[in-house]
Short mmCIF file of C-alpha atoms in Angstrom, two decimals:
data_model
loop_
_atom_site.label_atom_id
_atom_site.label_comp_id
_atom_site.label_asym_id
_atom_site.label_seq_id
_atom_site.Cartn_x
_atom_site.Cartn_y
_atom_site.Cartn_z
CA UNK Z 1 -124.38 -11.52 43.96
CA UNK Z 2 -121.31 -12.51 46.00
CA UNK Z 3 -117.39 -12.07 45.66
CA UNK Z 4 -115.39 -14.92 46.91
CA UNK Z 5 -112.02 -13.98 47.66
CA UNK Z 6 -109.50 -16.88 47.82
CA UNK Z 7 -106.67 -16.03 50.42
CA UNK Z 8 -103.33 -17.91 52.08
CA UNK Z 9 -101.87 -16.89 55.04
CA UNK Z 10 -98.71 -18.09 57.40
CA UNK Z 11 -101.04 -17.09 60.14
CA UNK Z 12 -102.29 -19.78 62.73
CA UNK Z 13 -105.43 -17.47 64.85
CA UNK Z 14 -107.26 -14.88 65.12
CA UNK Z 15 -108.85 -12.97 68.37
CA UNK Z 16 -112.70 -13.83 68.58
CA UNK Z 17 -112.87 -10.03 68.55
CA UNK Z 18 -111.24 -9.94 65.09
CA UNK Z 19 -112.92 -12.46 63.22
CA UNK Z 20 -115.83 -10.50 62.04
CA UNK Z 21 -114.95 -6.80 62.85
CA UNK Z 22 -112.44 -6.29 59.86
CA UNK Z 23 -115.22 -6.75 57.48
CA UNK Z 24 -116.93 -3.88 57.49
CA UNK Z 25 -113.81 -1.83 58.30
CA UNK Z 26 -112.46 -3.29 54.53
CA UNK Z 27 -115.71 -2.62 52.53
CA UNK Z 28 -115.69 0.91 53.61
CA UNK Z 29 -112.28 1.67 52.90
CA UNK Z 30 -112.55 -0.06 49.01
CA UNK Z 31 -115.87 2.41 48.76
CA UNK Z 32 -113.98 5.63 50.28
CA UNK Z 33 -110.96 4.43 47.83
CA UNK Z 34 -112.96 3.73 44.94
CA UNK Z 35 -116.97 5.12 44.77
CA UNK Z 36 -116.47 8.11 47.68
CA UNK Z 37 -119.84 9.31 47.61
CA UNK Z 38 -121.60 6.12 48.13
CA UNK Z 39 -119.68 5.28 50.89
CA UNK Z 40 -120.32 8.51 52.66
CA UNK Z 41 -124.25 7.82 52.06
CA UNK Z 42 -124.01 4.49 53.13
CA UNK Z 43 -122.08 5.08 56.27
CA UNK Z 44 -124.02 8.77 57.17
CA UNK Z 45 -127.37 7.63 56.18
CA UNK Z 46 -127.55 4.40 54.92
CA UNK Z 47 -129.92 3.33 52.07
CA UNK Z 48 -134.10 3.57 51.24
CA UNK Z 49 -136.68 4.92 53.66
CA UNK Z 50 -135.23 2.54 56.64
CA UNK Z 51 -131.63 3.26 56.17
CA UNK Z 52 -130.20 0.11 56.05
CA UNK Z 53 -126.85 -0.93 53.81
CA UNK Z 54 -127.62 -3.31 51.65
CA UNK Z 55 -124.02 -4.98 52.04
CA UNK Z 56 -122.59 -7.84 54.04
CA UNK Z 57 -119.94 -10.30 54.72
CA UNK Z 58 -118.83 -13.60 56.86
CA UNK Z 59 -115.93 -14.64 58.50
CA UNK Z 60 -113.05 -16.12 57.10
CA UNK Z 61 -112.81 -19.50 56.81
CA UNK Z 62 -109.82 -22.25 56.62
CA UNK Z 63 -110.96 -25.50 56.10
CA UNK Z 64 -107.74 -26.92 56.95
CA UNK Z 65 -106.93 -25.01 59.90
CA UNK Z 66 -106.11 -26.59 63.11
CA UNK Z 67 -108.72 -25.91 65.78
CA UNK Z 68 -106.92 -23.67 68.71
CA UNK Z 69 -108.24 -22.87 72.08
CA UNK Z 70 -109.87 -19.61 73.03
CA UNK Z 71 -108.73 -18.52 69.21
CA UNK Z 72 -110.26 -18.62 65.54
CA UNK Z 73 -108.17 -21.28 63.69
CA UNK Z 74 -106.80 -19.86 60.86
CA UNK Z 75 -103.90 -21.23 58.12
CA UNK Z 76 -103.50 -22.22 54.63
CA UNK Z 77 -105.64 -21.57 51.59
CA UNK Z 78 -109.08 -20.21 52.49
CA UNK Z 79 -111.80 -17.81 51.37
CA UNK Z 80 -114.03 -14.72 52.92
CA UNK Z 81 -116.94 -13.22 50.85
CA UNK Z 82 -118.04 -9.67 50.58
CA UNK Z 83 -122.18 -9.23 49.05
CA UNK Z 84 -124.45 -6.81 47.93
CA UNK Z 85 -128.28 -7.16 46.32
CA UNK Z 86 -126.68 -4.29 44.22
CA UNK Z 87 -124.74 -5.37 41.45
CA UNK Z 88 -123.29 -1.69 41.12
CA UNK Z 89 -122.00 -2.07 44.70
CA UNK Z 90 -120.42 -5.11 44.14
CA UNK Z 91 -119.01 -4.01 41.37
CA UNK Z 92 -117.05 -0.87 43.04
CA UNK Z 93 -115.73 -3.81 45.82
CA UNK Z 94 -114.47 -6.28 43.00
CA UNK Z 95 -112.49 -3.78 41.37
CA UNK Z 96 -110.95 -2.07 44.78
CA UNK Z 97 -110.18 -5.91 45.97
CA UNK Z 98 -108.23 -6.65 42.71
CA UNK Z 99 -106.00 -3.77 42.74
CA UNK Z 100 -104.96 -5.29 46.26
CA UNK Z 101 -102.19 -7.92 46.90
CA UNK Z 102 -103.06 -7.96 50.73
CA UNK Z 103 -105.86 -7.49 53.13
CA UNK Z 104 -105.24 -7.07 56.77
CA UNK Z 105 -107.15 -8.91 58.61
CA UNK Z 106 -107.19 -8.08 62.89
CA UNK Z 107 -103.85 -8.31 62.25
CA UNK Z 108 -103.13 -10.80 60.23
CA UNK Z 109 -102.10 -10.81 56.58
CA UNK Z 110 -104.14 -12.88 54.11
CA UNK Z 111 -102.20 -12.85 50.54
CA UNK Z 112 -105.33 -12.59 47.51
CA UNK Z 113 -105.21 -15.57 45.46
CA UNK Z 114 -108.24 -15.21 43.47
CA UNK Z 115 -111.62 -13.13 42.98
CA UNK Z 116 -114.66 -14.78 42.10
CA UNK Z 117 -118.19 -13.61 41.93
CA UNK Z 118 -121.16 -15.99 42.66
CA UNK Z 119 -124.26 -16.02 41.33
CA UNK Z 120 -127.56 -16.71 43.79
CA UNK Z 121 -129.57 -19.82 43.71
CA UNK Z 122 -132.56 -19.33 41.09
CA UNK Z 123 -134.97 -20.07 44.08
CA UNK Z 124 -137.58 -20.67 40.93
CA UNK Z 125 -139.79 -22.43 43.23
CA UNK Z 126 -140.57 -19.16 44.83
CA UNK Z 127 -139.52 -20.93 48.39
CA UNK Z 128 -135.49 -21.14 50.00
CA UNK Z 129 -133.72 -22.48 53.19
CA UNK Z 130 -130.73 -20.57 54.10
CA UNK Z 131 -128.45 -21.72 56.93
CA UNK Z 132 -126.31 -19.04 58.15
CA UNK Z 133 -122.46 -19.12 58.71
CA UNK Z 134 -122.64 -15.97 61.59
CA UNK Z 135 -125.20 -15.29 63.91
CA UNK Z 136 -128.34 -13.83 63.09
CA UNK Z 137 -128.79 -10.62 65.06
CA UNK Z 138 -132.17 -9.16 65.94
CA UNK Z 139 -133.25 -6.38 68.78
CA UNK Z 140 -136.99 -6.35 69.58
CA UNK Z 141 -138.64 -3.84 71.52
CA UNK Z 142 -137.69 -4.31 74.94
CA UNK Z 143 -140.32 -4.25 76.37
CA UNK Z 144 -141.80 -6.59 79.39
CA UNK Z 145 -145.12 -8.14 79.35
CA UNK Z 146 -146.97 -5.04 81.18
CA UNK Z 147 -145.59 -2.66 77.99
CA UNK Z 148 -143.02 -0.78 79.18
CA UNK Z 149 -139.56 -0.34 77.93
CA UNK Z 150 -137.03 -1.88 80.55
CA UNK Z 151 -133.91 -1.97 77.97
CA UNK Z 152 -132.85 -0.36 74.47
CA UNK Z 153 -130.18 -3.49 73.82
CA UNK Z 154 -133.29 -5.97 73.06
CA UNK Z 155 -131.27 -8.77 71.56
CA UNK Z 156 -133.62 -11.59 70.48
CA UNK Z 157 -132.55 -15.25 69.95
CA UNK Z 158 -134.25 -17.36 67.50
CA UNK Z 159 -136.40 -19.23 70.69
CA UNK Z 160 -137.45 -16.13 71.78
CA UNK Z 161 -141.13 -15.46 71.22
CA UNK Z 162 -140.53 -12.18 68.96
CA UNK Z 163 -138.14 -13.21 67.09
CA UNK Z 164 -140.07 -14.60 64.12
CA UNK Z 165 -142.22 -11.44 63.93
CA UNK Z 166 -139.22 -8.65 64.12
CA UNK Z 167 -137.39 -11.16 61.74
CA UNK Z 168 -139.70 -11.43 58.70
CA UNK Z 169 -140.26 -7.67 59.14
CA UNK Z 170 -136.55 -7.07 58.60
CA UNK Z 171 -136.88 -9.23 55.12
CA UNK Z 172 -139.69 -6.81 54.01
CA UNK Z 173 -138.19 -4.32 54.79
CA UNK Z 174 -135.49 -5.19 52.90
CA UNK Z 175 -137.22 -5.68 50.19
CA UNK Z 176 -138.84 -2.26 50.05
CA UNK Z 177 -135.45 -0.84 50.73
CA UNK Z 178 -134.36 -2.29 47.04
CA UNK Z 179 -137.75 -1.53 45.47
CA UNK Z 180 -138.86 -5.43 45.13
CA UNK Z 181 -141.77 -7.18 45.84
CA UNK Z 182 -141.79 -7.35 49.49
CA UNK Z 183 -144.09 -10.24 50.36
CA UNK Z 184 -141.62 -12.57 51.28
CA UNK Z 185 -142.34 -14.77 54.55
CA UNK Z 186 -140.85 -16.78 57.55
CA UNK Z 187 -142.26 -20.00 57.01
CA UNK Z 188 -140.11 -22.75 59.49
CA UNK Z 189 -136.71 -22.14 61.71
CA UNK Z 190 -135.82 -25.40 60.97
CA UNK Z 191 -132.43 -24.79 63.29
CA UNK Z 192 -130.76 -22.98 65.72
CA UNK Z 193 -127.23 -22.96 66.52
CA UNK Z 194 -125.14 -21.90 69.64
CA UNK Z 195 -125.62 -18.49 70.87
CA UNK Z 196 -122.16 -16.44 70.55
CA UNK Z 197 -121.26 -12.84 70.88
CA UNK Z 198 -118.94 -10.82 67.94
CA UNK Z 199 -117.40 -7.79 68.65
CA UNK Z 200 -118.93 -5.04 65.97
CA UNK Z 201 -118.04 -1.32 66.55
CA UNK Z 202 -118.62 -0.08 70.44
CA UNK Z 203 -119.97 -3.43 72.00
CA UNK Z 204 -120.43 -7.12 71.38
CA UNK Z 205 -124.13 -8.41 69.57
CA UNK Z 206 -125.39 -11.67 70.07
CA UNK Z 207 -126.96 -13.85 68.42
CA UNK Z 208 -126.99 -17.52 67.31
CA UNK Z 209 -127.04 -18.96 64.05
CA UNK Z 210 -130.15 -20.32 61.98
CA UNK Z 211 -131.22 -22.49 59.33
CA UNK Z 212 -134.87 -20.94 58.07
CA UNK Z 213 -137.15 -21.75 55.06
CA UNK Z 214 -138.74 -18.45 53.19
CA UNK Z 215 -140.97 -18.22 50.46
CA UNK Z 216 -141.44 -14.97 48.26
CA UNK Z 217 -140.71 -14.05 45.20
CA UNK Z 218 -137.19 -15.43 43.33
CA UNK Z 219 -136.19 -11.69 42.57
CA UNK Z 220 -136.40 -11.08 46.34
CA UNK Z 221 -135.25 -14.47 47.78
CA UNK Z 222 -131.76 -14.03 45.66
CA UNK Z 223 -131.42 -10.55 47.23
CA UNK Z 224 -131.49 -11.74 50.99
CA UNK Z 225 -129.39 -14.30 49.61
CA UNK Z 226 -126.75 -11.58 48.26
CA UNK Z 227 -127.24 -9.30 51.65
CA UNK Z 228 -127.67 -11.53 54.97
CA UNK Z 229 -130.54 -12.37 57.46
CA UNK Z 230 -131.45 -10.18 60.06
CA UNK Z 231 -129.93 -6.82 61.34
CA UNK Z 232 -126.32 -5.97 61.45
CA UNK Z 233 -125.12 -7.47 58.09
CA UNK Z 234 -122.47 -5.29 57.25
CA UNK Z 235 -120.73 -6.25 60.14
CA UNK Z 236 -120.34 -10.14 59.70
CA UNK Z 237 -123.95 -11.15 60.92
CA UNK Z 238 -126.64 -13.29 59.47
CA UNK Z 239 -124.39 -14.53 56.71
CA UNK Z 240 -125.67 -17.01 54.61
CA UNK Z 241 -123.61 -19.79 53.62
CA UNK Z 242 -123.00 -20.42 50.07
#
């Protein structure tokens, strides 16, 4: 499940550095406001036997804005959407975000026009694509082709020959984290986008947008859908657009 939040703002840009970082910043402040103790858990240990938070986000986005160089257009009416496999979680966020007139956004002041939550596809079929709207995010094990560890910041790309193997790991693993059936498999990468860099807490992650086909079970498929592809979700990456 998804909220949509419908925004306006008088502002024309963001910096690149604050066009995912707020995210995360507003989801734990609505959980510290509203649900305390899950917030705490989520940001001390996170969630299930891998402790991952099963939240995420994407970057604003202002259809109408005019491009501007070395900035993120924004302007207008426009949206941003906070998810969660957990409808209890999304819940807590719906009802911090309506009590709000503003968010602040790196700066710059989006008025809330609307709250809407959205449903995931039925994925019936037992088999999804998802294109993502951020970069997908993955570390691998840094390791060169003797076996030894030459780095700790092992940021794949979706050419790189690990990636598909550290990537459908992270969807089972998500899917043990919520208690669901976790066969759920990589099956194409049907696309792969430019690789860009987002600020997110002490240092930049990169990454590069994807367009993938899974197959699992529907249960599971809408609850990757709700959270985000690979790591790093609950900063802005691997968002899946709607």
């Amino acid at each position: 499940m998804r909220l949509r939040i419908d925004v306006a703002t008088a502002a024309t840009e963001l910096t690149w550095a604050s066009v995912l970082a707020p995210g995360r910043s507003l989801v734990y402040d609505l959980l510290a406001r509203m649900a305390p103790d899950l917030g705490r858990e989520f940001h001390d240990h996170g969630s299930g036997p891998y402790g991952m938070v099963p939240i995420g986000h994407g970057a604003p986005i202002f259809p109408q804005a005019k491009r501007r160089r070395g900035a993120y257009a924004v302007g207008g009416r426009g949206w941003l959407e906070l998810g969660s496999p957990h409808l209890e979680v999304l819940a807590v966020l719906a009802q911090g975000i309506k009590q709000r007139e503003l968010l602040d956004w790196g700066g710059a002041a989006f008025r809330i026009l609307n709250v809407t939550a959205l449903e995931p596809p039925g994925f019936a079929s037992g088999r999804g694509r998802f294109r993502t709207a951020t970069p997908v995010v993955m570390k691998g094990t840094g390791r060169d082709e003797t076996g030894q560890r030459v780095t700790r910041q092992a940021w794949l790309l979706p050419t790189d020959p690990e990636f598909p193997v550290f990537f459908q790991r992270n969807l089972r693993r998500k899917a043990e984290t919520l208690g669901m059936d976790p066969e759920v498999s990589l099956t194409e990468i049907s696309w792969v986008g430019a690789k860009r860099s987002f600020s997110a807490g002490k240092g930049a992650k990169p990454g590069a947008p994807i367009e993938v086909e899974l197959t699992g079970p529907p249960e599971t498929l809408q609850a990757i859908w709700s959270w985000g592809l690979g790591q790093a979700n609950a900063a802005g990456f691997g968002w899946v657009a709607a």
